[in-house]
């Protein structure tokens, strides 16, 4: 996108575009900042991977975790925020978690909706790069809307002449006071695949899930609203809800100490500072016929 092209997307005080930065050509957009003037909330969305990297309230409190060691130069997936997992979850014939999170997206629309909430729509269109590893033509559109909540909506359209199948997830890293203060709820009664126990299947019979070791669970057919409580420092409690639409599954992940120490883009103590609770469509793949579309979203609420 040429330098002059992106300025048309800026909206005084509500939609700003930051340019340049390490690895980004001078004048080229790196990320978009949405600012809701009535709630004073802000959100940053990197064009690389269409990755939401920050959701700020009251000026500073950041509800999302972003590793201080994350590569923001567009050379590898951003560690933190809300990476988009598409068209593959986890390992398989494609790069881990697919290619949506490690490709540059373009700004297609910005605006302020009828509820005075700013939004940006980013777009990823199939290209020789994607066709080389996934031979399907598509248009992906990702809209982030900031009101009192943060809404992330994804739409994929099959623009090719044959069917395509995919998985999808929003790999959200939530900032927490300390992982030991966190309990995840809404998953009781759901079956889950435990990736730490050789992908064995279990049924969750607990009202809430506390995390005290490496945790990597893919929950199947979960309720549309799940969430977690962070009992916080000195009892300052935070409750976060994830409201899913058209996403049947959910993932709970924390690498814990040993795996965290092996990850170059995490500091050794970072496992204490985040929990991933991910809305996804993982177990049942989605298949789209030519010209068909699929839309899904998550809305994040925090008190
Ligand atoms: O969503 C959980 C998970 O699939 C874990 O197995 C772990 O691999 C995590 O994603 C991070 O994956 P990444 O490719 O971003 O390092």
Short mmCIF file of C-alpha atoms and ligand atoms in Angstrom, two decimals:
data_model
loop_
_atom_site.label_atom_id
_atom_site.label_comp_id
_atom_site.label_asym_id
_atom_site.label_seq_id
_atom_site.Cartn_x
_atom_site.Cartn_y
_atom_site.Cartn_z
CA UNK A 1 0.00 0.00 0.00
CA UNK A 2 1.60 3.26 -1.06
CA UNK A 3 2.23 5.93 1.54
CA UNK A 4 -0.49 8.23 0.25
CA UNK A 5 -3.06 5.45 0.01
CA UNK A 6 -3.54 4.75 3.68
CA UNK A 7 -4.12 8.29 4.90
CA UNK A 8 -7.68 8.18 3.53
CA UNK A 9 -8.46 5.57 6.21
CA UNK A 10 -7.59 7.84 9.12
CA UNK A 11 -10.42 9.44 11.11
CA UNK A 12 -9.51 12.31 13.43
CA UNK A 13 -8.99 10.99 17.00
CA UNK A 14 -10.78 7.67 16.26
CA UNK A 15 -8.66 5.85 13.69
CA UNK A 16 -4.93 6.49 13.48
CA UNK A 17 -2.37 4.64 11.39
CA UNK A 18 1.20 4.23 12.58
CA UNK A 19 3.79 3.90 9.86
CA UNK A 20 7.36 2.72 9.55
CA UNK A 21 9.00 0.88 12.38
CA UNK A 22 11.60 -1.87 12.30
CA UNK A 23 11.24 -3.92 9.15
CA UNK A 24 8.57 -1.65 7.70
CA UNK A 25 9.39 0.73 4.85
CA UNK A 26 9.19 4.38 5.85
CA UNK A 27 5.71 5.72 5.38
CA UNK A 28 4.17 2.29 5.07
CA UNK A 29 1.42 1.45 7.59
CA UNK A 30 2.44 -0.89 10.39
CA UNK A 31 -0.60 -0.83 12.66
CA UNK A 32 -3.97 0.83 13.15
CA UNK A 33 -5.06 2.31 16.47
CA UNK A 34 -8.78 2.52 17.19
CA UNK A 35 -9.84 4.92 19.92
CA UNK A 36 -13.39 5.00 21.27
CA UNK A 37 -13.94 8.59 22.38
CA UNK A 38 -16.78 7.80 24.79
CA UNK A 39 -15.11 4.88 26.56
CA UNK A 40 -11.48 6.01 26.15
CA UNK A 41 -10.65 2.46 25.15
CA UNK A 42 -7.99 1.85 22.50
CA UNK A 43 -6.94 -1.11 20.40
CA UNK A 44 -3.92 -1.64 18.15
CA UNK A 45 -4.15 -3.92 15.12
CA UNK A 46 -1.01 -4.83 13.16
CA UNK A 47 -1.46 -5.27 9.42
CA UNK A 48 0.93 -8.20 9.70
CA UNK A 49 -1.31 -11.13 10.43
CA UNK A 50 -4.20 -8.72 11.15
CA UNK A 51 -3.05 -9.22 14.72
CA UNK A 52 -4.72 -7.25 17.49
CA UNK A 53 -1.79 -6.54 19.80
CA UNK A 54 -3.36 -4.27 22.42
CA UNK A 55 -6.74 -3.57 24.03
CA UNK A 56 -6.27 -0.71 26.48
CA UNK A 57 -8.74 0.77 28.95
CA UNK A 58 -8.19 3.77 31.23
CA UNK A 59 -5.20 4.79 29.19
CA UNK A 60 -2.83 2.11 30.22
CA UNK A 61 -4.32 -1.14 31.52
CA UNK A 62 -3.74 -3.62 28.73
CA UNK A 63 -6.12 -6.52 28.73
CA UNK A 64 -4.07 -8.49 26.23
CA UNK A 65 -0.59 -9.93 26.74
CA UNK A 66 2.09 -9.06 24.20
CA UNK A 67 5.53 -10.54 24.71
CA UNK A 68 8.30 -7.98 25.08
CA UNK A 69 10.35 -10.35 22.92
CA UNK A 70 7.75 -10.62 20.16
CA UNK A 71 9.03 -10.07 16.61
CA UNK A 72 7.02 -7.12 15.25
CA UNK A 73 8.99 -6.80 12.03
CA UNK A 74 6.78 -9.07 9.95
CA UNK A 75 9.21 -11.98 9.93
CA UNK A 76 7.36 -14.37 12.25
CA UNK A 77 3.97 -14.57 13.94
CA UNK A 78 3.44 -12.02 16.68
CA UNK A 79 3.68 -13.60 20.16
CA UNK A 80 0.68 -12.27 21.96
CA UNK A 81 -2.47 -10.29 21.30
CA UNK A 82 -4.97 -12.14 19.08
CA UNK A 83 -3.24 -14.11 16.29
CA UNK A 84 -5.63 -15.41 13.63
CA UNK A 85 -5.40 -19.17 13.15
CA UNK A 86 -6.45 -20.06 9.58
CA UNK A 87 -6.81 -22.34 7.58
CA UNK A 88 -5.19 -24.94 9.84
CA UNK A 89 -5.07 -25.25 13.63
CA UNK A 90 -1.84 -26.65 15.06
CA UNK A 91 0.52 -28.77 13.00
CA UNK A 92 -0.20 -30.29 9.58
CA UNK A 93 0.73 -29.85 5.91
CA UNK A 94 0.70 -26.06 6.30
CA UNK A 95 2.91 -23.96 8.61
CA UNK A 96 1.82 -24.36 12.25
CA UNK A 97 -1.52 -22.59 12.77
CA UNK A 98 -1.77 -21.76 9.07
CA UNK A 99 -0.63 -18.68 7.16
CA UNK A 100 -3.15 -15.94 8.07
CA UNK A 101 -1.04 -14.83 11.05
CA UNK A 102 2.22 -14.53 9.11
CA UNK A 103 1.11 -12.67 6.03
CA UNK A 104 0.52 -8.93 5.49
CA UNK A 105 -3.13 -7.89 5.33
CA UNK A 106 -4.45 -4.70 3.72
CA UNK A 107 -6.80 -2.09 5.15
CA UNK A 108 -10.04 -2.16 3.19
CA UNK A 109 -12.45 -0.10 5.31
CA UNK A 110 -12.39 2.07 8.43
CA UNK A 111 -15.27 3.94 10.03
CA UNK A 112 -17.41 4.66 13.06
CA UNK A 113 -20.59 2.60 13.37
CA UNK A 114 -24.05 3.68 14.47
CA UNK A 115 -23.06 3.05 18.10
CA UNK A 116 -20.13 5.46 17.77
CA UNK A 117 -17.67 2.55 17.83
CA UNK A 118 -14.64 2.81 15.54
CA UNK A 119 -13.80 -0.19 13.38
CA UNK A 120 -11.29 -1.35 10.82
CA UNK A 121 -11.66 -4.11 8.25
CA UNK A 122 -8.50 -5.80 7.04
CA UNK A 123 -8.39 -8.07 4.02
CA UNK A 124 -6.25 -11.02 2.92
CA UNK A 125 -6.74 -12.23 -0.64
CA UNK A 126 -5.28 -15.47 -2.00
CA UNK A 127 -1.97 -14.81 -3.72
CA UNK A 128 0.82 -16.78 -5.37
CA UNK A 129 2.33 -17.05 -1.87
CA UNK A 130 -0.77 -18.65 -0.38
CA UNK A 131 -1.67 -20.63 -3.52
CA UNK A 132 1.76 -22.23 -3.41
CA UNK A 133 0.93 -23.93 -0.12
CA UNK A 134 -2.90 -23.90 -0.17
CA UNK A 135 -4.29 -24.08 -3.74
CA UNK A 136 -7.53 -22.26 -3.09
CA UNK A 137 -8.73 -18.79 -4.09
CA UNK A 138 -10.37 -16.83 -1.28
CA UNK A 139 -11.02 -13.44 0.24
CA UNK A 140 -10.69 -13.16 4.03
CA UNK A 141 -12.08 -10.08 5.78
CA UNK A 142 -11.44 -9.35 9.45
CA UNK A 143 -13.26 -6.55 11.22
CA UNK A 144 -12.25 -5.27 14.66
CA UNK A 145 -14.80 -3.03 16.39
CA UNK A 146 -14.10 -1.21 19.68
CA UNK A 147 -16.95 -0.20 21.94
CA UNK A 148 -17.08 -1.11 25.64
CA UNK A 149 -16.23 -4.52 24.27
CA UNK A 150 -13.79 -5.70 21.62
CA UNK A 151 -15.43 -7.52 18.71
CA UNK A 152 -13.40 -9.52 16.21
CA UNK A 153 -15.37 -10.78 13.20
CA UNK A 154 -13.96 -12.98 10.44
CA UNK A 155 -15.48 -13.70 7.03
CA UNK A 156 -14.06 -16.06 4.43
CA UNK A 157 -15.42 -16.29 0.87
CA UNK A 158 -14.47 -19.09 -1.52
CA UNK A 159 -13.79 -17.25 -4.79
CA UNK A 160 -12.42 -20.34 -6.52
CA UNK A 161 -14.05 -23.06 -8.59
CA UNK A 162 -13.62 -25.94 -6.14
CA UNK A 163 -14.58 -26.52 -2.51
CA UNK A 164 -12.19 -25.66 0.27
CA UNK A 165 -12.02 -26.83 3.90
CA UNK A 166 -10.42 -25.11 6.90
CA UNK A 167 -10.16 -24.74 10.64
CA UNK A 168 -10.20 -21.36 12.40
CA UNK A 169 -9.40 -19.90 15.82
CA UNK A 170 -8.66 -16.59 17.52
CA UNK A 171 -5.60 -17.37 19.61
CA UNK A 172 -6.16 -14.73 22.29
CA UNK A 173 -3.44 -14.10 24.89
CA UNK A 174 -5.08 -12.51 27.94
CA UNK A 175 -2.91 -10.57 30.39
CA UNK A 176 -3.29 -11.82 33.98
CA UNK A 177 -1.91 -10.68 37.33
CA UNK A 178 -0.49 -14.17 37.88
CA UNK A 179 -1.50 -17.47 36.30
CA UNK A 180 -1.99 -18.91 39.81
CA UNK A 181 -4.81 -16.38 40.35
CA UNK A 182 -6.75 -17.50 37.26
CA UNK A 183 -9.71 -19.84 36.99
CA UNK A 184 -11.34 -20.57 33.64
CA UNK A 185 -15.07 -21.24 33.65
CA UNK A 186 -17.91 -22.29 31.37
CA UNK A 187 -16.33 -25.55 30.28
CA UNK A 188 -17.92 -27.99 32.73
CA UNK A 189 -19.44 -30.99 30.97
CA UNK A 190 -17.52 -30.40 27.73
CA UNK A 191 -15.27 -33.07 26.28
CA UNK A 192 -11.70 -32.02 25.62
CA UNK A 193 -8.62 -33.31 23.83
CA UNK A 194 -5.65 -33.08 26.17
CA UNK A 195 -2.56 -32.33 24.09
CA UNK A 196 -0.36 -32.79 27.15
CA UNK A 197 -1.68 -36.34 27.58
CA UNK A 198 -1.11 -37.70 24.08
CA UNK A 199 -4.35 -36.20 22.75
CA UNK A 200 -6.46 -38.41 25.01
CA UNK A 201 -10.11 -37.35 25.38
CA UNK A 202 -11.67 -36.48 28.73
CA UNK A 203 -14.84 -34.85 30.00
CA UNK A 204 -14.43 -31.77 32.16
CA UNK A 205 -16.37 -32.22 35.40
CA UNK A 206 -15.04 -29.15 37.21
CA UNK A 207 -16.87 -25.86 37.68
CA UNK A 208 -13.61 -24.07 36.86
CA UNK A 209 -10.12 -24.88 35.62
CA UNK A 210 -7.09 -23.70 37.54
CA UNK A 211 -3.73 -23.78 35.83
CA UNK A 212 -0.73 -25.12 37.73
CA UNK A 213 1.23 -26.95 35.02
CA UNK A 214 1.50 -27.00 31.21
CA UNK A 215 -2.07 -26.90 29.97
CA UNK A 216 -3.10 -27.45 26.36
CA UNK A 217 -6.73 -28.51 25.95
CA UNK A 218 -9.04 -28.35 22.93
CA UNK A 219 -12.60 -28.26 24.30
CA UNK A 220 -15.32 -29.45 21.91
CA UNK A 221 -18.82 -28.03 21.49
CA UNK A 222 -18.58 -25.56 24.34
CA UNK A 223 -21.18 -22.97 25.40
CA UNK A 224 -21.09 -19.71 23.44
CA UNK A 225 -20.00 -17.79 26.54
CA UNK A 226 -16.89 -18.87 28.42
CA UNK A 227 -14.44 -16.83 30.43
CA UNK A 228 -12.05 -16.55 33.32
CA UNK A 229 -11.61 -14.79 36.61
CA UNK A 230 -8.34 -13.24 37.71
CA UNK A 231 -8.38 -12.87 41.48
CA UNK A 232 -5.55 -10.43 41.02
CA UNK A 233 -3.17 -8.71 43.36
CA UNK A 234 -4.68 -7.63 46.66
CA UNK A 235 -8.06 -9.04 45.63
CA UNK A 236 -8.58 -6.67 42.69
CA UNK A 237 -10.65 -9.12 40.70
CA UNK A 238 -11.06 -9.04 36.90
CA UNK A 239 -13.61 -11.10 35.02
CA UNK A 240 -13.28 -11.59 31.27
CA UNK A 241 -15.97 -13.12 29.07
CA UNK A 242 -15.45 -14.51 25.59
CA UNK A 243 -18.74 -14.58 23.67
CA UNK A 244 -18.38 -16.81 20.62
CA UNK A 245 -20.55 -16.76 17.51
CA UNK A 246 -20.43 -19.72 15.10
CA UNK A 247 -17.35 -21.10 16.85
CA UNK A 248 -18.12 -24.39 18.60
CA UNK A 249 -14.79 -25.11 20.28
CA UNK A 250 -12.36 -23.46 22.69
CA UNK A 251 -8.71 -23.91 23.59
CA UNK A 252 -7.07 -23.27 26.96
CA UNK A 253 -3.29 -23.00 26.80
CA UNK A 254 -0.43 -22.06 29.05
CA UNK A 255 3.07 -23.39 28.30
CA UNK A 256 4.15 -23.32 31.95
CA UNK A 257 7.76 -22.93 33.00
CA UNK A 258 9.75 -25.48 30.97
CA UNK A 259 8.10 -24.92 27.57
CA UNK A 260 8.04 -21.16 28.15
CA UNK A 261 11.80 -21.18 28.77
CA UNK A 262 12.27 -22.95 25.42
CA UNK A 263 10.36 -20.29 23.46
CA UNK A 264 12.68 -17.54 22.19
CA UNK A 265 9.89 -14.96 21.92
CA UNK A 266 8.82 -15.35 25.54
CA UNK A 267 10.77 -14.31 28.63
CA UNK A 268 11.24 -17.19 31.10
CA UNK A 269 8.72 -15.76 33.56
CA UNK A 270 6.11 -14.86 30.95
CA UNK A 271 4.05 -18.02 31.53
CA UNK A 272 2.93 -16.40 34.78
CA UNK A 273 1.56 -13.37 32.95
CA UNK A 274 -0.91 -14.77 30.43
CA UNK A 275 -3.56 -17.34 29.73
CA UNK A 276 -4.75 -18.23 26.24
CA UNK A 277 -8.49 -18.86 26.00
CA UNK A 278 -9.20 -19.29 22.30
CA UNK A 279 -12.52 -19.34 20.45
CA UNK A 280 -12.30 -21.72 17.52
CA UNK A 281 -13.79 -24.09 14.98
CA UNK A 282 -11.30 -26.92 15.25
CA UNK A 283 -12.82 -30.39 15.59
CA UNK A 284 -15.32 -30.11 12.73
CA UNK A 285 -13.66 -28.56 9.68
CA UNK A 286 -15.72 -26.07 7.66
CA UNK A 287 -16.17 -26.79 3.95
CA UNK A 288 -17.18 -24.03 1.56
CA UNK A 289 -18.45 -24.59 -1.97
CA UNK A 290 -17.46 -22.09 -4.66
CA UNK A 291 -18.83 -18.58 -3.93
CA UNK A 292 -19.99 -19.62 -0.44
CA UNK A 293 -18.99 -17.60 2.65
CA UNK A 294 -18.56 -18.32 6.36
CA UNK A 295 -18.57 -15.80 9.19
CA UNK A 296 -17.62 -16.18 12.86
CA UNK A 297 -16.76 -13.82 15.67
CA UNK A 298 -15.80 -13.34 19.27
CA UNK A 299 -16.74 -10.48 21.57
CA UNK A 300 -14.50 -9.82 24.56
CA UNK A 301 -15.91 -8.21 27.68
CA UNK A 302 -13.87 -7.28 30.73
CA UNK A 303 -14.96 -5.66 33.95
O1 LIG B 1 -3.41 -23.06 20.99
C1 LIG B 1 -2.48 -23.82 21.73
C2 LIG B 1 -1.32 -24.19 20.82
O2 LIG B 1 -1.76 -24.98 19.74
C3 LIG B 1 -0.26 -24.90 21.65
O3 LIG B 1 -0.16 -26.27 21.32
C4 LIG B 1 1.02 -24.12 21.33
O4 LIG B 1 1.66 -24.68 20.20
C5 LIG B 1 0.45 -22.74 21.05
O5 LIG B 1 -0.72 -23.00 20.29
C6 LIG B 1 1.39 -21.75 20.41
O6 LIG B 1 1.66 -22.15 19.12
P1 LIG B 1 2.72 -21.22 18.26
O7 LIG B 1 2.78 -21.86 16.90
O8 LIG B 1 2.16 -19.83 18.23
O9 LIG B 1 4.01 -21.26 19.03
#
